Coordinates of C-alpha atoms in Angstrom, one line a residue:
X1 CA 46.1 142.2 87.7
X2 CA 44.0 143.0 90.8
X3 CA 41.0 141.2 89.3
X4 CA 43.2 138.2 88.5
X5 CA 44.5 138.1 92.0
X6 CA 41.0 138.4 93.4
X7 CA 39.9 135.5 91.3
X8 CA 42.8 133.4 92.4
X9 CA 42.1 134.2 96.0
X10 CA 38.5 133.2 95.7
X11 CA 39.5 130.0 93.9
X12 CA 42.1 129.2 96.6
X13 CA 39.5 129.7 99.4
X14 CA 37.0 127.5 97.6
X15 CA 39.5 124.7 97.2
X16 CA 40.7 125.2 100.8
X17 CA 37.3 124.6 102.1
X18 CA 37.0 121.6 99.9
X19 CA 40.2 120.0 101.2
X20 CA 39.2 120.8 104.8
X21 CA 36.0 118.9 104.3
X22 CA 37.9 116.0 102.7
X23 CA 40.4 115.9 105.6
X24 CA 37.7 116.1 108.2
X25 CA 35.9 113.2 106.4
X26 CA 39.0 111.1 106.4
X27 CA 39.6 111.8 110.1
X28 CA 36.0 110.9 111.0
X29 CA 36.5 107.6 109.0
X30 CA 39.7 106.8 110.8
X31 CA 38.0 107.4 114.2
X32 CA 35.0 105.3 113.1
X33 CA 37.3 102.4 112.0
X34 CA 39.2 102.5 115.3
X35 CA 35.9 102.4 117.3
X36 CA 34.7 99.5 115.1
X37 CA 37.8 97.5 115.6
X38 CA 37.7 98.1 119.4
X39 CA 34.0 97.0 119.4
X40 CA 34.8 93.9 117.5
X41 CA 37.6 93.1 120.0
X42 CA 35.2 93.5 122.9
X43 CA 32.6 91.3 121.3
X44 CA 35.3 88.7 120.6
X45 CA 36.4 88.7 124.2
X46 CA 32.8 88.5 125.5
X47 CA 32.1 85.5 123.2
X48 CA 35.2 83.7 124.6
X49 CA 34.1 84.4 128.2
X50 CA 30.6 83.1 127.4
X51 CA 32.1 80.0 125.7
X52 CA 34.2 79.2 128.7
X53 CA 31.3 79.7 131.1
X54 CA 29.0 77.3 129.1
X55 CA 27.8 74.3 131.2
X56 CA 29.4 71.7 129.0
X57 CA 32.9 73.2 129.5
X58 CA 33.2 72.1 133.1
X59 CA 33.3 68.4 132.1
X60 CA 36.7 68.8 130.4
X61 CA 38.9 71.0 132.6
X62 CA 42.1 69.5 131.3
X63 CA 41.3 70.4 127.7
X64 CA 40.1 73.8 128.5
X65 CA 43.3 74.7 130.4
X66 CA 45.6 73.0 127.9
X67 CA 44.2 75.3 125.3
X68 CA 44.9 78.3 127.4
X69 CA 42.9 80.8 129.4
X70 CA 41.9 84.3 128.9
X71 CA 40.2 84.8 132.3
X72 CA 40.2 88.4 133.5
X73 CA 41.9 89.1 136.9
X74 CA 38.5 90.0 138.3
X75 CA 37.0 86.6 137.7
X76 CA 35.3 84.7 134.9
X77 CA 31.9 86.4 135.4
X78 CA 33.3 90.0 135.8
X79 CA 32.2 92.6 133.3
X80 CA 34.7 94.0 130.8
X81 CA 36.6 96.9 132.2
X82 CA 36.0 100.1 130.3
X83 CA 39.8 100.8 130.3
X84 CA 40.6 97.5 128.7
X85 CA 43.1 98.0 125.8
X86 CA 43.2 96.0 122.6
X87 CA 46.4 95.7 120.7
X88 CA 47.5 94.7 117.2
X89 CA 47.6 90.9 116.7
X90 CA 51.0 89.3 116.6
X91 CA 52.3 85.8 115.9
X92 CA 50.7 83.2 118.3
X93 CA 53.2 81.8 120.8
X94 CA 53.7 78.1 121.2
X95 CA 51.2 76.2 123.3
X96 CA 52.2 74.8 126.7
X97 CA 50.3 72.3 128.8
X98 CA 50.4 72.3 132.6
X99 CA 48.6 69.8 134.8
X100 CA 48.8 68.8 138.5
X101 CA 49.6 65.3 139.7
X102 CA 48.6 63.8 143.1
X103 CA 52.0 62.3 143.8
X104 CA 52.9 62.1 147.5
X105 CA 55.6 64.7 147.0
X106 CA 52.8 67.1 146.0
X107 CA 54.6 68.0 142.9
X108 CA 53.5 69.3 139.5
X109 CA 54.0 68.1 136.0
X110 CA 55.0 70.4 133.3
X111 CA 55.1 69.7 129.6
X112 CA 57.7 71.6 127.5
X113 CA 57.5 72.2 123.8
X114 CA 61.0 72.3 122.3
X115 CA 59.5 74.4 119.4
X116 CA 61.5 73.9 116.2
X117 CA 64.8 72.6 117.7
X118 CA 66.6 69.7 116.1
X119 CA 65.6 66.2 117.2
X120 CA 67.4 65.1 120.3
X121 CA 67.4 61.9 122.4
X122 CA 65.0 61.9 125.3
X123 CA 67.3 62.7 128.1
X124 CA 66.5 64.4 131.4
X125 CA 67.4 67.9 130.2
X126 CA 66.7 70.3 127.4
X127 CA 68.4 71.3 124.2
X128 CA 70.7 74.2 124.5
X129 CA 69.8 75.9 121.2
X130 CA 68.3 79.3 121.5
X131 CA 64.5 79.3 121.2
X132 CA 64.4 75.5 121.8
X133 CA 63.0 75.6 125.3
X134 CA 59.8 77.1 126.8
X135 CA 58.1 76.0 130.0
X136 CA 55.2 76.6 132.2
X137 CA 54.3 75.6 135.7
X138 CA 51.5 75.9 138.2
X139 CA 51.8 75.5 142.0
X140 CA 49.7 72.7 143.5
X141 CA 46.3 73.4 145.1
X142 CA 46.4 74.8 148.7
X143 CA 43.8 74.4 151.5
X144 CA 40.6 76.5 151.0
X145 CA 41.5 78.6 154.0
X146 CA 44.6 79.9 152.3
X147 CA 44.3 81.9 149.1
X148 CA 46.4 80.4 146.3
X149 CA 48.7 82.9 144.7
X150 CA 49.2 82.4 141.0
X151 CA 51.7 83.8 138.5
X152 CA 50.1 86.2 136.1
X153 CA 48.2 84.3 133.4
X154 CA 49.2 80.8 134.5
X155 CA 46.1 78.5 134.7
X156 CA 45.7 75.8 137.3
X157 CA 44.0 72.6 136.1
X158 CA 43.9 69.6 138.3
X159 CA 43.9 66.1 136.9
X160 CA 44.6 62.9 138.9
X161 CA 47.6 61.1 137.7
X162 CA 47.3 57.3 137.5
X163 CA 51.0 56.7 137.6
X164 CA 54.3 58.6 137.4
X165 CA 55.9 59.2 134.1
X166 CA 57.8 56.1 133.0
X167 CA 61.3 56.0 131.8
X168 CA 62.2 59.3 133.4
X169 CA 65.0 60.1 135.8
X170 CA 64.3 61.0 139.4
X171 CA 66.3 63.4 141.5
X172 CA 65.9 64.6 145.1
X173 CA 62.2 65.2 146.0
X174 CA 62.9 67.6 148.9
X175 CA 64.3 71.1 148.9
X176 CA 67.8 71.1 150.3
X177 CA 68.8 73.4 153.1
X178 CA 70.6 75.7 150.6
X179 CA 67.3 76.0 148.7
X180 CA 66.1 78.4 151.4
X181 CA 68.1 81.1 149.7
X182 CA 65.4 81.1 147.0
X183 CA 62.7 81.9 149.5
X184 CA 61.0 84.9 148.0
X185 CA 60.0 86.3 151.5
X186 CA 63.5 87.5 152.1
X187 CA 64.2 88.9 148.7
X188 CA 63.1 92.5 149.4
X189 CA 65.7 94.6 151.2
X190 CA 64.6 95.8 154.6
X191 CA 65.1 99.1 156.4
X192 CA 64.7 102.7 155.2
X193 CA 67.5 104.3 153.2
X194 CA 70.1 106.3 155.2
X195 CA 69.8 109.3 152.9
X196 CA 66.3 110.7 152.2
X197 CA 65.7 110.8 148.4
X198 CA 63.1 112.7 146.5
X199 CA 59.9 110.9 145.8
X200 CA 58.4 113.1 143.0
X201 CA 59.2 115.3 140.1
X202 CA 57.1 118.0 138.4
X203 CA 54.2 116.6 136.5
X204 CA 54.5 116.0 132.8
X205 CA 53.0 118.9 130.8
X206 CA 50.3 118.2 128.3
X207 CA 51.9 119.1 124.9
X208 CA 50.2 117.8 121.8
X209 CA 52.4 116.9 118.8
X210 CA 51.7 115.2 115.5
X211 CA 54.0 112.1 115.6
X212 CA 53.4 111.1 111.9
X213 CA 54.4 114.6 110.6
X214 CA 57.9 114.0 112.0
X215 CA 58.3 110.2 111.5
X216 CA 57.0 109.9 107.9
X217 CA 60.4 111.0 106.6
X218 CA 62.3 108.7 108.9
X219 CA 61.2 105.3 107.7
X220 CA 64.2 102.9 107.4
X221 CA 66.7 105.4 108.9
X222 CA 68.8 104.9 112.0
X223 CA 66.9 106.5 114.9
X224 CA 70.0 107.9 116.6
X225 CA 70.7 110.0 113.5
X226 CA 67.2 111.6 113.4
X227 CA 66.9 115.0 115.2
X228 CA 63.9 114.6 117.6
X229 CA 62.2 117.2 119.8
X230 CA 62.1 116.5 123.5
X231 CA 58.4 115.8 123.2
X232 CA 59.3 112.2 122.4
X233 CA 61.7 112.0 125.3
X234 CA 61.6 111.3 129.0
X235 CA 63.9 113.4 131.2
X236 CA 66.5 110.7 131.6
X237 CA 69.5 109.8 129.5
X238 CA 70.3 106.3 128.1
X239 CA 73.1 106.1 130.7
X240 CA 70.5 106.5 133.5
X241 CA 68.3 103.9 131.8
X242 CA 71.2 101.4 131.9
X243 CA 71.6 102.2 135.6
X244 CA 67.9 101.5 136.2
X245 CA 68.8 97.8 135.5
X246 CA 70.2 97.8 139.1
X247 CA 66.8 98.5 140.8
X248 CA 66.6 94.8 141.9
X249 CA 70.2 94.5 142.8
X250 CA 69.2 92.6 146.0
X251 CA 68.7 89.5 143.7
X252 CA 72.4 89.5 143.0
X253 CA 73.2 90.2 146.7
X254 CA 71.2 87.1 147.4
X255 CA 72.8 85.1 144.7
X256 CA 76.3 85.8 146.1
X257 CA 75.4 83.6 149.1
X258 CA 74.2 80.6 147.0
X259 CA 76.3 77.5 147.4
X260 CA 74.7 75.8 144.4
X261 CA 75.5 77.2 141.0
X262 CA 72.1 76.2 139.5
X263 CA 70.2 78.0 142.3
X264 CA 72.4 81.0 141.7
X265 CA 71.5 80.8 138.0
X266 CA 67.8 81.1 138.9
X267 CA 68.4 84.4 140.7
X268 CA 70.7 85.7 137.9
X269 CA 67.9 84.9 135.4
X270 CA 65.3 86.7 137.5
X271 CA 67.6 89.7 137.6
X272 CA 68.0 89.7 133.9
X273 CA 64.2 89.7 133.5
X274 CA 63.6 92.3 136.1
X275 CA 65.5 94.9 134.1
X276 CA 62.5 95.0 131.6
X277 CA 59.9 95.6 134.3
X278 CA 60.3 99.4 134.1
X279 CA 59.7 99.5 130.4
X280 CA 56.0 98.4 130.3
X281 CA 54.7 101.9 130.5
X282 CA 57.9 103.7 129.4
X283 CA 57.3 104.2 125.7
X284 CA 59.2 107.6 125.6
X285 CA 62.7 107.8 124.3
X286 CA 65.6 108.5 126.6
X287 CA 68.0 111.3 125.7
X288 CA 70.9 110.2 123.5
X289 CA 74.0 110.9 125.7
X290 CA 76.6 113.3 124.5
X291 CA 80.0 111.8 123.6
X292 CA 82.0 111.7 126.8
X293 CA 78.9 112.1 129.0
X294 CA 79.0 110.1 132.2
X295 CA 76.6 109.0 135.0
X296 CA 77.5 107.8 138.4
X297 CA 75.4 106.1 141.1
X298 CA 77.3 106.2 144.4
X299 CA 75.0 104.3 146.7
X300 CA 77.3 102.3 148.9
X301 CA 75.4 103.2 152.0
X302 CA 71.9 102.0 151.0
X303 CA 72.3 99.9 147.9
X304 CA 75.9 98.7 148.6
X305 CA 77.2 99.4 145.1
X306 CA 78.9 102.0 142.9
X307 CA 78.0 102.3 139.3
X308 CA 79.6 104.3 136.4
X309 CA 78.4 104.7 132.8
X310 CA 80.2 106.6 130.0
X311 CA 79.2 107.3 126.4
X312 CA 82.2 105.9 124.6
X313 CA 80.9 106.3 121.0
X314 CA 78.4 108.5 119.3
X315 CA 78.0 106.8 115.8
X316 CA 77.0 104.1 116.5
X317 CA 75.8 105.2 120.0
X318 CA 77.5 103.0 122.6
X319 CA 77.7 103.1 126.4
X320 CA 80.1 101.3 128.7
X321 CA 78.9 100.4 132.2
X322 CA 80.7 99.1 135.3
X323 CA 79.2 98.2 138.7
X324 CA 81.0 97.1 141.9
X325 CA 79.1 95.8 144.9
X326 CA 80.4 95.4 148.3
X327 CA 78.3 92.2 148.6
X328 CA 80.7 90.3 146.4
X329 CA 79.8 90.8 142.8
X330 CA 80.7 93.0 139.8
X331 CA 78.9 93.7 136.5
X332 CA 80.1 95.3 133.3
X333 CA 78.8 95.7 129.8
X334 CA 79.1 97.8 126.6
X335 CA 75.8 98.2 125.0
X336 CA 75.3 99.6 121.4
X337 CA 71.8 100.6 120.6
X338 CA 70.6 99.8 117.1
X339 CA 67.1 101.0 116.3
X340 CA 65.0 101.0 113.1
X341 CA 61.7 102.7 112.4
X342 CA 59.5 100.5 110.2
X343 CA 56.4 102.7 109.8
X344 CA 54.0 100.7 112.1
X345 CA 56.6 99.8 114.8
X346 CA 60.0 100.7 116.1
X347 CA 62.6 98.0 116.8
X348 CA 65.3 98.6 119.5
X349 CA 68.1 96.1 119.4
X350 CA 70.7 96.3 122.2
X351 CA 74.0 94.8 121.0
X352 CA 76.7 93.6 123.3
X353 CA 77.3 91.1 126.1
X354 CA 76.6 91.6 129.8
X355 CA 79.1 90.1 132.2
X356 CA 78.4 89.3 135.9
X357 CA 81.1 87.8 138.2
X358 CA 80.8 86.6 141.8
X359 CA 84.1 87.0 143.6
X360 CA 83.7 84.2 146.1
X361 CA 82.8 81.4 143.7
X362 CA 84.4 82.8 140.6
X363 CA 81.2 82.1 138.7
X364 CA 81.1 84.2 135.5
X365 CA 77.8 84.7 133.8
X366 CA 77.3 86.2 130.3
X367 CA 74.1 87.0 128.5
X368 CA 72.6 89.5 126.0
X369 CA 69.5 91.6 126.0
X370 CA 66.3 90.8 124.0
X371 CA 64.7 93.0 121.3
X372 CA 62.2 95.7 122.4
X373 CA 59.5 96.7 120.0
X374 CA 57.2 99.8 120.2
X375 CA 53.9 99.3 118.4
X376 CA 51.1 101.5 117.1
X377 CA 53.4 104.3 116.0
X378 CA 50.9 105.7 113.5
X379 CA 47.4 104.7 114.8
X380 CA 46.4 103.7 118.3
X381 CA 47.9 103.8 121.7
X382 CA 51.7 103.2 121.9
X383 CA 52.7 100.0 123.7
X384 CA 56.0 98.1 124.1
X385 CA 56.8 94.4 124.0
X386 CA 59.9 92.3 124.6
X387 CA 60.5 89.4 122.4
X388 CA 63.2 86.9 121.6
X389 CA 65.4 84.4 123.5
X390 CA 68.1 85.0 126.1
X391 CA 70.8 82.4 126.9
X392 CA 72.6 82.9 130.2
X393 CA 75.9 80.9 130.4
X394 CA 78.0 80.3 133.5
X395 CA 81.4 80.0 131.9
X396 CA 83.0 78.4 135.0
X397 CA 80.5 75.5 135.4
X398 CA 78.9 75.6 131.9
X399 CA 75.4 75.8 133.5
X400 CA 72.9 77.4 131.2
X401 CA 69.5 79.0 131.4
X402 CA 67.3 79.4 128.3
X403 CA 64.8 82.2 128.6
X404 CA 62.0 82.8 126.1
X405 CA 60.1 86.1 125.9
X406 CA 56.8 85.3 124.2
X407 CA 55.4 88.0 121.8
X408 CA 52.1 89.4 122.8
X409 CA 49.0 88.7 120.8
X410 CA 45.4 89.5 121.7
X411 CA 44.3 86.3 120.0
X412 CA 46.9 84.2 121.8
X413 CA 45.9 81.9 124.6
X414 CA 49.0 82.8 126.6
X415 CA 49.3 85.5 129.2
X416 CA 50.7 88.8 128.0
X417 CA 54.4 89.5 128.5
X418 CA 55.1 85.9 129.4
X419 CA 58.6 84.6 130.1
X420 CA 59.5 80.9 130.5
X421 CA 62.8 79.2 130.9
X422 CA 64.7 76.1 132.1
X423 CA 68.0 76.0 134.1
X424 CA 70.2 73.0 133.2
X425 CA 73.7 72.0 134.2
X426 CA 76.8 71.2 132.1
X427 CA 75.5 67.7 131.3
X428 CA 72.2 69.0 130.0
X429 CA 70.1 67.9 133.0
X430 CA 67.3 70.3 133.8
X431 CA 67.1 71.4 137.5
X432 CA 64.6 74.3 137.6
X433 CA 61.7 75.5 135.5
X434 CA 61.2 79.3 135.5
X435 CA 57.9 81.1 134.6
X436 CA 56.3 84.5 135.0
X437 CA 56.1 87.7 133.2
X438 CA 58.7 90.4 132.6
X439 CA 56.5 93.2 134.0
X440 CA 55.3 91.4 137.2
X441 CA 57.2 88.5 138.7
X442 CA 59.3 85.4 138.2
X443 CA 59.1 82.1 140.0
X444 CA 61.0 78.9 139.9
X445 CA 60.1 75.2 140.5
X446 CA 62.6 72.5 141.3
X447 CA 62.5 69.6 138.9
X448 CA 62.4 66.1 140.6
X449 CA 61.6 64.0 137.5
X450 CA 62.0 64.3 133.8
X451 CA 60.7 62.1 131.0
X452 CA 59.6 62.4 127.3
X453 CA 55.9 62.4 126.4
X454 CA 54.2 60.8 123.5
X455 CA 54.6 62.8 120.2
X456 CA 51.8 65.3 119.6
X457 CA 49.6 65.3 116.5
X458 CA 52.1 67.7 114.8
X459 CA 54.9 65.3 115.5
X460 CA 56.7 67.5 118.1
X461 CA 58.3 65.8 121.1
X462 CA 57.5 67.3 124.5
X463 CA 59.3 66.9 127.8
X464 CA 57.5 66.2 131.0
X465 CA 58.9 67.9 134.1
X466 CA 57.6 66.9 137.5
X467 CA 58.3 69.7 139.9
X468 CA 58.0 70.7 143.5
X469 CA 55.8 73.7 144.5
X470 CA 57.2 76.9 143.1
X471 CA 58.9 79.7 144.9
X472 CA 58.9 83.4 144.2
X473 CA 62.2 84.7 142.9
X474 CA 61.3 88.3 142.1
X475 CA 58.2 90.6 142.2
X476 CA 58.0 94.1 140.8
X477 CA 57.8 97.0 143.2
X478 CA 54.6 99.1 143.0
X479 CA 55.0 102.3 141.1
X480 CA 55.0 105.6 143.2
X481 CA 51.8 107.5 143.7
X482 CA 51.0 109.8 140.7
X483 CA 53.4 107.8 138.5
X484 CA 51.2 108.3 135.4
X485 CA 52.0 112.0 135.5
X486 CA 55.7 111.5 136.2
X487 CA 56.6 109.5 133.1
X488 CA 55.8 106.3 134.9
X489 CA 59.2 106.5 136.7
X490 CA 60.0 104.0 139.4
X491 CA 61.3 105.0 142.8
X492 CA 64.9 104.6 141.7
X493 CA 64.3 106.5 138.4
X494 CA 62.8 109.5 140.3
X495 CA 66.2 109.9 142.2
X496 CA 68.5 109.6 139.2
X497 CA 68.3 113.3 138.2
X498 CA 68.4 114.5 141.8
X499 CA 71.2 117.0 142.4
X500 CA 74.3 115.6 144.1
X501 CA 77.5 117.3 145.1
X502 CA 80.9 116.3 143.8
X503 CA 79.9 114.5 140.6
X504 CA 81.9 115.0 137.4
X505 CA 81.1 118.0 135.2
X506 CA 80.1 115.5 132.5
X507 CA 77.4 113.9 134.6
X508 CA 73.9 113.5 133.1
X509 CA 72.4 115.3 136.2
X510 CA 74.0 118.5 134.9
X511 CA 72.7 118.2 131.3
X512 CA 70.7 121.5 130.8
X513 CA 68.1 120.4 128.2
X514 CA 67.3 117.3 130.3
X515 CA 66.9 119.4 133.5
X516 CA 64.7 122.0 131.6
X517 CA 62.4 119.2 130.4
X518 CA 62.1 117.7 133.9
X519 CA 61.0 121.1 135.1
X520 CA 58.3 121.3 132.4
X521 CA 60.0 124.0 130.2
X522 CA 59.9 122.0 127.0
X523 CA 60.3 124.9 124.5
X524 CA 63.5 126.0 126.3
X525 CA 64.6 122.4 126.4
X526 CA 64.3 122.0 122.6
X527 CA 66.3 125.2 122.1
X528 CA 69.0 123.9 124.5
X529 CA 69.0 120.5 122.9
X530 CA 69.7 122.0 119.5
X531 CA 72.6 124.0 121.0
X532 CA 74.2 121.0 122.6
X533 CA 73.9 118.9 119.4
X534 CA 75.4 121.6 117.3
X535 CA 78.3 121.9 119.8
X536 CA 78.8 118.2 119.5
X537 CA 78.9 118.3 115.7
X538 CA 81.5 121.0 115.8
X539 CA 83.7 119.0 118.2
X540 CA 83.3 116.0 115.9
X541 CA 84.3 117.9 112.8
X542 CA 87.4 119.2 114.6
X543 CA 88.4 115.7 115.6
X544 CA 88.0 114.4 112.1
X545 CA 90.0 117.3 110.6
X546 CA 92.8 116.6 113.1
X547 CA 92.9 112.9 112.0
X548 CA 95.5 111.8 109.5
X549 CA 94.5 111.1 105.9
X550 CA 95.4 107.5 106.3
X551 CA 92.2 106.8 108.2
X552 CA 89.3 105.1 106.4
X553 CA 85.6 106.0 107.0
X554 CA 84.4 108.7 109.3
X555 CA 83.5 106.2 111.9
X556 CA 87.0 104.7 111.8
X557 CA 88.5 108.2 112.1
X558 CA 86.4 109.0 115.1
X559 CA 87.2 105.7 116.7
X560 CA 90.9 106.3 116.2
X561 CA 90.8 109.9 117.5
X562 CA 88.4 109.8 120.4
X563 CA 89.5 107.9 123.6
X564 CA 87.1 107.3 126.4
X565 CA 88.1 108.8 129.7
X566 CA 87.3 106.1 132.2
X567 CA 87.1 103.0 129.9
X568 CA 89.4 101.4 127.5
X569 CA 89.0 98.8 124.7
X570 CA 90.1 95.3 125.5
X571 CA 89.5 91.9 123.9
X572 CA 86.9 89.9 125.7
X573 CA 88.3 86.4 126.0
X574 CA 84.9 84.8 126.5
X575 CA 83.0 86.4 123.6
X576 CA 86.0 87.1 121.4
X577 CA 84.7 90.7 120.9
X578 CA 86.4 94.0 121.6
X579 CA 84.6 95.9 124.3
X580 CA 85.2 98.9 126.5
X581 CA 86.1 97.9 130.1
X582 CA 86.6 100.1 133.2
X583 CA 90.2 101.1 133.6
X584 CA 89.8 102.8 137.0
X585 CA 90.5 106.3 138.3
X586 CA 87.0 107.8 138.5
X587 CA 86.3 107.3 142.2
X588 CA 89.8 108.4 143.1
X589 CA 89.3 111.6 141.0
X590 CA 86.0 112.2 142.8
X591 CA 87.6 111.8 146.2
X592 CA 90.2 114.4 145.2
X593 CA 87.6 116.5 143.3
X594 CA 90.1 116.7 140.5
X595 CA 88.1 116.9 137.2
X596 CA 90.6 118.8 135.1
X597 CA 90.7 115.9 132.5
X598 CA 86.9 116.1 131.8
X599 CA 85.8 117.7 128.5
X600 CA 83.4 120.6 128.3
X601 CA 80.4 118.9 126.7
X602 CA 77.6 121.0 128.2

């Protein structure tokens, strides 16, 4: 028996060394493959830059810029940065052509590709179907003494125009006095905050974890039902991430003073895009809120608003949000997060409508969020992209804005993270062209003339928009110092977990596992996270047992039994959907410090 055991042990050790060598070989091969792909990508980029700098290219500026540009921010002749990242190739975005005309109004001409929309008569406007509109613009050249700012990735090509577009319609060629409200110089709030807020949190600890060892059994499953360690999280809950959408609230404060509904739509569109700017480096997953968890943002003094979020459902995870601003607007939404892990990427699909209403004018805007995708789950550096179409509708005037988030591709001629759009009125007449990127800035250009162009070689009809010089709508704030070690949090995000007196006992600031993670105690945070999740499962079982036998599925039982504390389900007359809306009482309870109705969830 002893000899047999000894022989077995020697055999096991021999095979163990064999498998270790095989695994090491596979790992070396994978590293070699990654290095080879990266080297090929660098060589491809160098060849493109050499091709653009060839002497013969200068004779055809219009062609070169119509095909797109991949110039580096440092200039055409700059060497490749060692930190340049190369991502997986995705579907190429549609091509857009932008040229400059020498008209006396000093306006620009923009060609818009309606993509695959149904054929429409050539009218001064754009189709309303989602995904049917995408636009690009370039400001006209400025004197040499003044540097010319340019939206990220937009190429400026100058071509004299022999005549104006024929058969088009012409509007006013000058900015109206009310257009000054779109002046980007006054978009940033001035003055320091009245309350001093924290500007840093403890640095993120360097914990290594094998992602694939956890995710390989999760392919095709709903992400919210997978137990995940805090290593994949950031120390904020989903409720706080929803509140982060208000970072650029001054856009809505500005929009409240607009007398023109189409100008107001431009600022609303910029606000809807700005909510994605914090996600470019934020690939970590926020904490799933506990059922009944809340988060308040009481910033009437410096931001002029009060915000309240509540987790109203756990399966599927759903959060209700209500914001009131003393500057004359209110916003509400119920967002249900649907996410699927597909092996190479993770898709996050926010479901639900966002409502925005301005009290003075009665303008009521409704839109939905786009899809977020996290790439390189298995191999490579994680990166996030926003794709899809957003339609913003003013239900009072029927004005519309079609926004298109173009998918990123290394081999595409378009700028990364590009967003384009057109604002049109109820008659379909286009008034503004929007362009920029969701991680940097958005600008708008007023349309003064619109006409159809000749069909392209592929038979697609394009619309020519002649525009005035563009104006800045929104520009992203710079990240705080040392942000790379603080989960890439923005200035607002750094304050969301800051301790505040008088909040409800269900507030996310008081969640113990989240606080432990922020302090760098990840092992203790994982233990506490398991305790909270088990406590929530026990509460759910008790609710289901108390439900009558007449209920259907477990989700229906839970929906019938659990009632949100500060929100109630109502029929949305505009969308026809049932959504949770704020019923009042939270701020009055805070003033009285009466929280007896709050459940014990932590």
